[in-house]
PDB file of C-alpha atoms in Angstrom:
ATOM      1  CA  MET A   1     -30.099 -39.362  -9.518  1.00 55.00           C
ATOM      2  CA  LYS A   2     -29.782 -36.062  -7.673  1.00 59.00           C
ATOM      3  CA  ALA A   3     -27.656 -33.436  -9.444  1.00 61.00           C
ATOM      4  CA  ALA A   4     -24.455 -32.363  -7.726  1.00 62.00           C
ATOM      5  CA  ALA A   5     -24.561 -28.993  -6.028  1.00 61.00           C
ATOM      6  CA  PRO A   6     -22.723 -26.194  -7.856  1.00 61.00           C
ATOM      7  CA  SER A   7     -19.157 -25.596  -6.696  1.00 55.00           C
ATOM      8  CA  LEU A   8     -18.534 -22.710  -4.308  1.00 55.00           C
ATOM      9  CA  THR A   9     -14.859 -22.461  -5.236  1.00 59.00           C
ATOM     10  CA  GLY A  10     -13.588 -18.894  -5.303  1.00 56.00           C
ATOM     11  CA  LEU A  11     -16.021 -17.513  -2.742  1.00 56.00           C
ATOM     12  CA  THR A  12     -14.731 -16.301   0.610  1.00 54.00           C
ATOM     13  CA  ALA A  13     -16.584 -15.207   3.712  1.00 57.00           C
ATOM     14  CA  ILE A  14     -17.392 -11.497   3.870  1.00 49.00           C
ATOM     15  CA  VAL A  15     -15.680  -9.841   6.796  1.00 54.00           C
ATOM     16  CA  LYS A  16     -17.778  -7.252   8.600  1.00 58.00           C
ATOM     17  CA  ALA A  17     -15.696  -4.217   9.449  1.00 62.00           C
ATOM     18  CA  SER A  18     -16.436  -2.440  12.698  1.00 74.00           C
ATOM     19  CA  VAL A  19     -18.071   0.982  12.627  1.00 80.00           C
ATOM     20  CA  LYS A  20     -14.883   2.489  14.050  1.00 75.00           C
ATOM     21  CA  ASP A  21     -12.760   0.866  11.321  1.00 76.00           C
ATOM     22  CA  GLN A  22     -15.094   2.143   8.620  1.00 83.00           C
ATOM     23  CA  THR A  23     -15.064   5.603  10.192  1.00 84.00           C
ATOM     24  CA  LEU A  24     -11.265   5.612  10.232  1.00 82.00           C
ATOM     25  CA  GLU A  25     -11.143   4.534   6.586  1.00 80.00           C
ATOM     26  CA  GLN A  26     -13.598   7.279   5.556  1.00 86.00           C
ATOM     27  CA  LEU A  27     -11.718   9.995   7.435  1.00 86.00           C
ATOM     28  CA  LYS A  28      -8.414   8.777   6.039  1.00 80.00           C
ATOM     29  CA  GLN A  29      -9.756   9.002   2.477  1.00 80.00           C
ATOM     30  CA  TYR A  30     -11.239  12.430   3.266  1.00 84.00           C
ATOM     31  CA  ILE A  31      -7.789  13.695   4.264  1.00 79.00           C
ATOM     32  CA  LEU A  32      -6.071  12.020   1.318  1.00 72.00           C
ATOM     33  CA  SER A  33      -8.555  13.595  -1.101  1.00 76.00           C
ATOM     34  CA  GLY A  34      -6.976  17.019  -0.591  1.00 77.00           C
ATOM     35  CA  VAL A  35     -10.273  18.735   0.191  1.00 83.00           C
ATOM     36  CA  LEU A  36      -8.474  20.410   3.111  1.00 84.00           C
ATOM     37  CA  ARG A  37      -5.155  22.211   2.929  1.00 84.00           C
ATOM     38  CA  PRO A  38      -2.428  21.629   5.557  1.00 82.00           C
ATOM     39  CA  GLY A  39      -3.206  23.645   8.666  1.00 86.00           C
ATOM     40  CA  GLU A  40      -6.956  23.880   7.990  1.00 88.00           C
ATOM     41  CA  ARG A  41      -9.530  22.845  10.582  1.00 90.00           C
ATOM     42  CA  LEU A  42     -11.579  19.693  10.085  1.00 91.00           C
ATOM     43  CA  PRO A  43     -15.363  19.860  10.481  1.00 91.00           C
ATOM     44  CA  SER A  44     -16.574  19.354  14.047  1.00 91.00           C
ATOM     45  CA  GLU A  45     -16.998  15.864  15.499  1.00 91.00           C
ATOM     46  CA  ARG A  46     -20.756  16.408  15.389  1.00 91.00           C
ATOM     47  CA  ALA A  47     -20.689  17.360  11.697  1.00 91.00           C
ATOM     48  CA  LEU A  48     -18.446  14.444  10.778  1.00 91.00           C
ATOM     49  CA  ALA A  49     -20.624  12.024  12.754  1.00 90.00           C
ATOM     50  CA  GLU A  50     -23.778  13.258  11.020  1.00 90.00           C
ATOM     51  CA  ALA A  51     -22.170  13.080   7.565  1.00 90.00           C
ATOM     52  CA  LEU A  52     -20.965   9.521   8.204  1.00 89.00           C
ATOM     53  CA  GLY A  53     -24.106   8.362  10.006  1.00 90.00           C
ATOM     54  CA  VAL A  54     -22.161   7.172  13.055  1.00 88.00           C
ATOM     55  CA  GLY A  55     -21.846   8.165  16.689  1.00 89.00           C
ATOM     56  CA  ARG A  56     -19.438  10.863  17.849  1.00 89.00           C
ATOM     57  CA  TYR A  57     -17.511   8.234  19.835  1.00 88.00           C
ATOM     58  CA  SER A  58     -16.510   6.434  16.614  1.00 87.00           C
ATOM     59  CA  VAL A  59     -15.363   9.721  15.078  1.00 89.00           C
ATOM     60  CA  ARG A  60     -13.431  10.669  18.219  1.00 88.00           C
ATOM     61  CA  GLU A  61     -11.625   7.314  18.364  1.00 83.00           C
ATOM     62  CA  ALA A  62     -10.748   7.456  14.651  1.00 85.00           C
ATOM     63  CA  LEU A  63      -9.352  10.976  15.070  1.00 87.00           C
ATOM     64  CA  LYS A  64      -7.187   9.748  17.957  1.00 83.00           C
ATOM     65  CA  VAL A  65      -5.571   7.218  15.626  1.00 78.00           C
ATOM     66  CA  LEU A  66      -4.998   9.835  12.913  1.00 82.00           C
ATOM     67  CA  GLU A  67      -3.486  12.165  15.499  1.00 81.00           C
ATOM     68  CA  ALA A  68      -1.134   9.436  16.708  1.00 73.00           C
ATOM     69  CA  VAL A  69      -0.017   8.864  13.121  1.00 70.00           C
ATOM     70  CA  GLY A  70       0.715  12.585  12.855  1.00 73.00           C
ATOM     71  CA  LEU A  71      -1.817  13.612  10.213  1.00 79.00           C
ATOM     72  CA  VAL A  72      -4.075  15.715  12.434  1.00 85.00           C
ATOM     73  CA  GLU A  73      -3.661  17.587  15.690  1.00 86.00           C
ATOM     74  CA  SER A  74      -6.218  18.417  18.341  1.00 87.00           C
ATOM     75  CA  ARG A  75      -6.209  21.884  19.910  1.00 88.00           C
ATOM     76  CA  VAL A  76      -8.154  22.376  23.115  1.00 86.00           C
ATOM     77  CA  GLY A  77     -11.095  24.683  22.554  1.00 87.00           C
ATOM     78  CA  GLU A  78     -10.370  25.045  18.832  1.00 90.00           C
ATOM     79  CA  GLY A  79     -10.964  21.689  17.200  1.00 90.00           C
ATOM     80  CA  THR A  80      -8.951  19.271  15.074  1.00 91.00           C
ATOM     81  CA  PHE A  81      -6.622  20.504  12.342  1.00 90.00           C
ATOM     82  CA  LEU A  82      -4.763  18.931   9.470  1.00 86.00           C
ATOM     83  CA  THR A  83      -1.096  19.117  10.447  1.00 82.00           C
ATOM     84  CA  ALA A  84       0.887  21.825   8.718  1.00 72.00           C
ATOM     85  CA  ASN A  85       3.541  19.269   7.731  1.00 60.00           C
ATOM     86  CA  THR A  86       1.179  16.683   6.271  1.00 54.00           C
ATOM     87  CA  GLY A  87       3.475  16.317   3.286  1.00 51.00           C
ATOM     88  CA  ALA A  88       6.373  15.490   5.590  1.00 49.00           C
ATOM     89  CA  SER A  89       4.179  12.984   7.407  1.00 51.00           C
ATOM     90  CA  PHE A  90       3.465  11.180   4.143  1.00 49.00           C
ATOM     91  CA  GLY A  91       7.132  11.332   3.281  1.00 46.00           C
ATOM     92  CA  ARG A  92       7.951   9.639   6.559  1.00 50.00           C
ATOM     93  CA  ILE A  93       5.238   7.037   6.049  1.00 49.00           C
ATOM     94  CA  LEU A  94       6.541   6.255   2.558  1.00 44.00           C
ATOM     95  CA  GLY A  95       9.979   5.688   4.043  1.00 46.00           C
ATOM     96  CA  LEU A  96       8.843   3.064   6.525  1.00 46.00           C
ATOM     97  CA  SER A  97       8.986   0.133   4.084  1.00 48.00           C
ATOM     98  CA  LEU A  98       5.999  -1.396   5.849  1.00 46.00           C
ATOM     99  CA  ALA A  99       4.922  -3.381   2.815  1.00 46.00           C
ATOM    100  CA  THR A 100       7.419  -5.978   4.009  1.00 49.00           C
ATOM    101  CA  TRP A 101       7.305  -5.466   7.774  1.00 53.00           C
ATOM    102  CA  GLY A 102       3.678  -4.502   8.444  1.00 59.00           C
ATOM    103  CA  GLY A 103       2.547  -8.080   9.017  1.00 68.00           C
ATOM    104  CA  ALA A 104       5.401  -8.722  11.420  1.00 72.00           C
ATOM    105  CA  ILE A 105       4.577  -5.652  13.492  1.00 77.00           C
ATOM    106  CA  MET A 106       0.913  -6.638  13.736  1.00 81.00           C
ATOM    107  CA  GLU A 107       1.783 -10.182  14.813  1.00 84.00           C
ATOM    108  CA  ILE A 108       4.136  -8.850  17.485  1.00 85.00           C
ATOM    109  CA  LEU A 109       1.390  -6.590  18.803  1.00 86.00           C
ATOM    110  CA  GLN A 110      -1.146  -9.435  18.807  1.00 87.00           C
ATOM    111  CA  ALA A 111       1.261 -11.542  20.840  1.00 90.00           C
ATOM    112  CA  ARG A 112       1.853  -8.646  23.209  1.00 91.00           C
ATOM    113  CA  VAL A 113      -1.871  -8.367  23.945  1.00 91.00           C
ATOM    114  CA  MET A 114      -1.939 -12.047  24.924  1.00 90.00           C
ATOM    115  CA  ILE A 115       1.186 -11.963  27.091  1.00 94.00           C
ATOM    116  CA  GLU A 116       1.294  -8.449  28.539  1.00 95.00           C
ATOM    117  CA  ALA A 117      -2.304  -8.329  29.738  1.00 95.00           C
ATOM    118  CA  GLU A 118      -1.452 -11.306  31.926  1.00 95.00           C
ATOM    119  CA  SER A 119       1.883  -9.826  33.034  1.00 96.00           C
ATOM    120  CA  ALA A 120       0.102  -6.641  34.150  1.00 97.00           C
ATOM    121  CA  ARG A 121      -2.502  -8.647  36.050  1.00 97.00           C
ATOM    122  CA  ALA A 122       0.193 -10.636  37.854  1.00 97.00           C
ATOM    123  CA  ALA A 123       2.283  -7.525  38.540  1.00 97.00           C
ATOM    124  CA  ALA A 124      -0.689  -5.866  40.240  1.00 97.00           C
ATOM    125  CA  GLN A 125      -0.931  -8.846  42.576  1.00 97.00           C
ATOM    126  CA  LEU A 126       2.733  -9.632  43.153  1.00 97.00           C
ATOM    127  CA  ALA A 127       5.023  -6.673  42.445  1.00 97.00           C
ATOM    128  CA  SER A 128       7.484  -5.757  45.209  1.00 97.00           C
ATOM    129  CA  PRO A 129       8.012  -2.122  46.266  1.00 96.00           C
ATOM    130  CA  GLU A 130      11.373  -2.145  44.473  1.00 97.00           C
ATOM    131  CA  GLN A 131       9.782  -3.377  41.250  1.00 97.00           C
ATOM    132  CA  LEU A 132       7.036  -0.757  41.467  1.00 97.00           C
ATOM    133  CA  ALA A 133       9.734   1.888  41.881  1.00 97.00           C
ATOM    134  CA  ARG A 134      11.488   0.651  38.714  1.00 97.00           C
ATOM    135  CA  ILE A 135       8.230   0.776  36.729  1.00 97.00           C
ATOM    136  CA  GLU A 136       7.536   4.300  38.002  1.00 97.00           C
ATOM    137  CA  ARG A 137      11.076   5.403  37.113  1.00 97.00           C
ATOM    138  CA  GLU A 138      10.510   4.484  33.456  1.00 96.00           C
ATOM    139  CA  LEU A 139       7.113   6.209  33.527  1.00 95.00           C
ATOM    140  CA  ARG A 140       8.747   9.438  34.742  1.00 94.00           C
ATOM    141  CA  ARG A 141      11.396   9.173  32.007  1.00 93.00           C
ATOM    142  CA  MET A 142       8.620   8.963  29.420  1.00 90.00           C
ATOM    143  CA  GLN A 143       6.831  11.957  30.884  1.00 88.00           C
ATOM    144  CA  ASP A 144      10.047  14.002  30.946  1.00 90.00           C
ATOM    145  CA  ASN A 145      10.980  13.132  27.362  1.00 87.00           C
ATOM    146  CA  ARG A 146       7.715  13.337  25.413  1.00 80.00           C
ATOM    147  CA  HIS A 147       9.365  15.485  22.764  1.00 77.00           C
ATOM    148  CA  PHE A 148      12.586  13.486  22.449  1.00 80.00           C
ATOM    149  CA  ALA A 149      11.616  10.296  20.675  1.00 76.00           C
ATOM    150  CA  PRO A 150      14.745   8.133  21.279  1.00 81.00           C
ATOM    151  CA  THR A 151      14.697   8.533  25.074  1.00 87.00           C
ATOM    152  CA  TYR A 152      10.908   8.303  25.234  1.00 87.00           C
ATOM    153  CA  LEU A 153      10.881   5.101  23.186  1.00 86.00           C
ATOM    154  CA  ALA A 154      13.644   3.492  25.284  1.00 89.00           C
ATOM    155  CA  ALA A 155      11.763   4.299  28.501  1.00 92.00           C
ATOM    156  CA  ASP A 156       8.500   3.069  26.971  1.00 90.00           C
ATOM    157  CA  MET A 157      10.000  -0.297  26.080  1.00 92.00           C
ATOM    158  CA  ASN A 158      11.638  -0.605  29.509  1.00 95.00           C
ATOM    159  CA  PHE A 159       8.313   0.251  31.179  1.00 96.00           C
ATOM    160  CA  HIS A 160       6.856  -2.914  29.644  1.00 95.00           C
ATOM    161  CA  ARG A 161       9.935  -4.984  30.500  1.00 96.00           C
ATOM    162  CA  ARG A 162       9.756  -3.889  34.144  1.00 97.00           C
ATOM    163  CA  ILE A 163       6.089  -4.920  34.334  1.00 97.00           C
ATOM    164  CA  GLY A 164       7.045  -8.330  32.943  1.00 96.00           C
ATOM    165  CA  GLU A 165       9.669  -8.686  35.655  1.00 96.00           C
ATOM    166  CA  ALA A 166       7.124  -7.671  38.304  1.00 97.00           C
ATOM    167  CA  SER A 167       4.878 -10.580  37.304  1.00 96.00           C
ATOM    168  CA  GLN A 168       7.248 -12.779  39.373  1.00 96.00           C
ATOM    169  CA  ASN A 169       7.114 -15.363  36.591  1.00 95.00           C
ATOM    170  CA  ALA A 170      10.442 -15.844  34.843  1.00 93.00           C
ATOM    171  CA  ILE A 171       8.861 -17.337  31.711  1.00 92.00           C
ATOM    172  CA  ILE A 172       6.336 -14.508  31.268  1.00 92.00           C
ATOM    173  CA  SER A 173       9.095 -11.983  31.919  1.00 93.00           C
ATOM    174  CA  GLN A 174      11.289 -13.587  29.254  1.00 92.00           C
ATOM    175  CA  PHE A 175       8.413 -13.679  26.764  1.00 92.00           C
ATOM    176  CA  VAL A 176       7.768  -9.966  27.323  1.00 93.00           C
ATOM    177  CA  CYS A 177      11.461  -9.124  26.899  1.00 92.00           C
ATOM    178  CA  ASN A 178      11.687 -11.204  23.722  1.00 90.00           C
ATOM    179  CA  LEU A 179       8.626  -9.502  22.219  1.00 89.00           C
ATOM    180  CA  ILE A 180       9.909  -6.033  23.100  1.00 91.00           C
ATOM    181  CA  ASP A 181      13.361  -6.869  21.699  1.00 89.00           C
ATOM    182  CA  LEU A 182      11.740  -8.099  18.487  1.00 84.00           C
ATOM    183  CA  LEU A 183       9.579  -4.981  18.221  1.00 83.00           C
ATOM    184  CA  GLU A 184      12.599  -2.708  18.717  1.00 82.00           C
ATOM    185  CA  GLU A 185      14.528  -4.589  16.044  1.00 78.00           C
ATOM    186  CA  THR A 186      11.605  -4.331  13.615  1.00 75.00           C
ATOM    187  CA  LEU A 187      11.219  -0.592  14.271  1.00 74.00           C
ATOM    188  CA  ARG A 188      14.905  -0.117  13.491  1.00 71.00           C
ATOM    189  CA  GLU A 189      14.619  -2.177  10.302  1.00 64.00           C
ATOM    190  CA  THR A 190      11.663  -0.106   9.070  1.00 61.00           C
ATOM    191  CA  HIS A 191      13.196   3.182  10.254  1.00 58.00           C
ATOM    192  CA  SER A 192       9.876   3.847  11.980  1.00 60.00           C
ATOM    193  CA  ASN A 193      11.164   4.556  15.482  1.00 58.00           C
ATOM    194  CA  SER A 194      10.702   8.262  14.678  1.00 54.00           C
ATOM    195  CA  LEU A 195       6.907   8.013  14.675  1.00 57.00           C
ATOM    196  CA  PRO A 196       5.189  10.278  17.219  1.00 48.00           C
ATOM    197  CA  ALA A 197       5.580   9.105  20.804  1.00 50.00           C
ATOM    198  CA  GLN A 198       1.805   9.091  21.278  1.00 50.00           C
ATOM    199  CA  ALA A 199       1.513   6.276  18.730  1.00 52.00           C
ATOM    200  CA  GLU A 200       2.029   3.903  21.633  1.00 52.00           C
ATOM    201  CA  GLY A 201      -0.956   5.392  23.414  1.00 49.00           C
ATOM    202  CA  GLY A 202       1.258   7.184  25.926  1.00 53.00           C
ATOM    203  CA  SER A 203      -1.586   8.671  27.967  1.00 68.00           C
ATOM    204  CA  THR A 204      -2.507   5.210  29.240  1.00 85.00           C
ATOM    205  CA  HIS A 205       0.876   4.411  30.803  1.00 92.00           C
ATOM    206  CA  GLN A 206       0.021   6.371  33.942  1.00 93.00           C
ATOM    207  CA  ALA A 207      -3.312   4.564  34.297  1.00 95.00           C
ATOM    208  CA  ILE A 208      -1.609   1.176  33.928  1.00 96.00           C
ATOM    209  CA  TYR A 209       0.966   2.035  36.581  1.00 97.00           C
ATOM    210  CA  THR A 210      -1.706   3.366  38.959  1.00 96.00           C
ATOM    211  CA  ALA A 211      -3.728   0.139  38.630  1.00 97.00           C
ATOM    212  CA  ILE A 212      -0.652  -2.019  39.259  1.00 98.00           C
ATOM    213  CA  ALA A 213       0.525   0.077  42.219  1.00 97.00           C
ATOM    214  CA  SER A 214      -2.939  -0.050  43.796  1.00 97.00           C
ATOM    215  CA  GLY A 215      -3.207  -3.817  43.321  1.00 97.00           C
ATOM    216  CA  ASP A 216      -6.197  -3.631  40.977  1.00 97.00           C
ATOM    217  CA  HIS A 217      -5.316  -6.652  38.850  1.00 97.00           C
ATOM    218  CA  LEU A 218      -8.490  -6.595  36.732  1.00 97.00           C
ATOM    219  CA  ALA A 219      -8.049  -2.944  35.778  1.00 97.00           C
ATOM    220  CA  ALA A 220      -4.330  -3.449  35.136  1.00 97.00           C
ATOM    221  CA  SER A 221      -5.043  -6.282  32.719  1.00 97.00           C
ATOM    222  CA  ASP A 222      -7.851  -4.431  30.926  1.00 96.00           C
ATOM    223  CA  LEU A 223      -5.850  -1.207  30.635  1.00 95.00           C
ATOM    224  CA  MET A 224      -2.818  -3.021  29.226  1.00 95.00           C
ATOM    225  CA  ARG A 225      -5.021  -4.791  26.685  1.00 94.00           C
ATOM    226  CA  GLN A 226      -6.629  -1.490  25.617  1.00 91.00           C
ATOM    227  CA  HIS A 227      -3.221   0.185  25.476  1.00 90.00           C
ATOM    228  CA  ILE A 228      -1.723  -2.338  23.058  1.00 90.00           C
ATOM    229  CA  GLN A 229      -4.922  -2.620  21.030  1.00 87.00           C
ATOM    230  CA  PHE A 230      -4.824   1.141  20.461  1.00 85.00           C
ATOM    231  CA  SER A 231      -1.218   0.803  19.335  1.00 82.00           C
ATOM    232  CA  SER A 232      -2.344  -1.938  16.936  1.00 83.00           C
ATOM    233  CA  GLU A 233      -4.997   0.389  15.467  1.00 81.00           C
ATOM    234  CA  VAL A 234      -2.392   3.090  14.964  1.00 79.00           C
ATOM    235  CA  TRP A 235      -0.005   0.733  13.191  1.00 78.00           C
ATOM    236  CA  GLN A 236      -2.818  -0.634  11.047  1.00 77.00           C
ATOM    237  CA  ALA A 237      -3.593   2.929   9.985  1.00 76.00           C
ATOM    238  CA  VAL A 238       0.073   3.576   9.186  1.00 72.00           C
ATOM    239  CA  ILE A 239       0.290   0.381   7.122  1.00 71.00           C
ATOM    240  CA  SER A 240      -2.893   1.333   5.265  1.00 72.00           C
ATOM    241  CA  LEU A 241      -1.593   4.849   4.637  1.00 68.00           C
ATOM    242  CA  THR A 242       1.663   3.399   3.333  1.00 62.00           C
ATOM    243  CA  ALA A 243      -0.244   1.338   0.777  1.00 60.00           C
ATOM    244  CA  ASP A 244      -2.374   4.333  -0.261  1.00 56.00           C
ATOM    245  CA  ALA A 245       0.630   6.635  -0.534  1.00 51.00           C
ATOM    246  CA  ASN A 246       2.557   4.105  -2.599  1.00 49.00           C
ATOM    247  CA  ASP A 247      -0.447   3.654  -4.909  1.00 53.00           C
ATOM    248  CA  GLN A 248      -0.630   7.425  -5.423  1.00 50.00           C
ATOM    249  CA  SER A 249       3.110   8.000  -5.928  1.00 47.00           C
ATOM    250  CA  PRO A 250       4.326   8.613  -9.521  1.00 44.00           C
ATOM    251  CA  LYS A 251       5.321   5.416 -11.306  1.00 46.00           C
ATOM    252  CA  LYS A 252       8.662   5.261 -13.116  1.00 45.00           C
ATOM    253  CA  PRO A 253       8.312   4.757 -16.858  1.00 46.00           C
ATOM    254  CA  ASP A 254       8.994   1.252 -18.086  1.00 49.00           C
ATOM    255  CA  ASN A 255      11.995   1.525 -20.386  1.00 49.00           C
ATOM    256  CA  GLY A 256      12.248  -2.180 -20.814  1.00 47.00           C
ATOM    257  CA  GLU A 257      15.181  -2.436 -18.419  1.00 45.00           C
TER     258      GLU A 257
END
């Protein structure tokens, strides 16, 4: 009689992380290690890429996420620097309470990729001149209020709602509005609506509008997908930083209470 095969209980499939994800994790740990003081310049992209054994593109994309979170800043012609208020950034991250809400935010963003890529495609094909004007109005509000988070965020959310309306599909429009409403509520609950405006990937809003206004439905869909995926990467980094910061924070002594 053939012997039964050993049980595989307890084993789970190994998930392969992307090079960009691994690069982001390494750079995050590098910053957390304290090897650099606030305000100091990071090594060049070339040096970081060589040290990590990855391409400069992976380093550049990881630095974009860290900049959106507010931990580094890029200065044209000078390089990338650790923000002078890194301590304040960690303080803000610790206050987000994302241990509870992080999963909800990621699920909302995943749903947005599915729905809003299609709404952008349809808007590029079907939007009326009046609807295009409403989308552009919110875009201008964002551009005029980059440094005033409440107004920027309100215009950002309305930008996506207006695109949903321009899809000419009432169900898609309602789905988009529901997702945006849910995201806004979650941001209020976590007190994270003060994160830097660029965390939403603000530079891509203009490109999305241009594709829709020109009727390029394929580009509109792809750009919207990239836009929300970048936002997802930023939030994933924030959630990860929250966990790291909480792990490193002083623990209260157990007095048996």
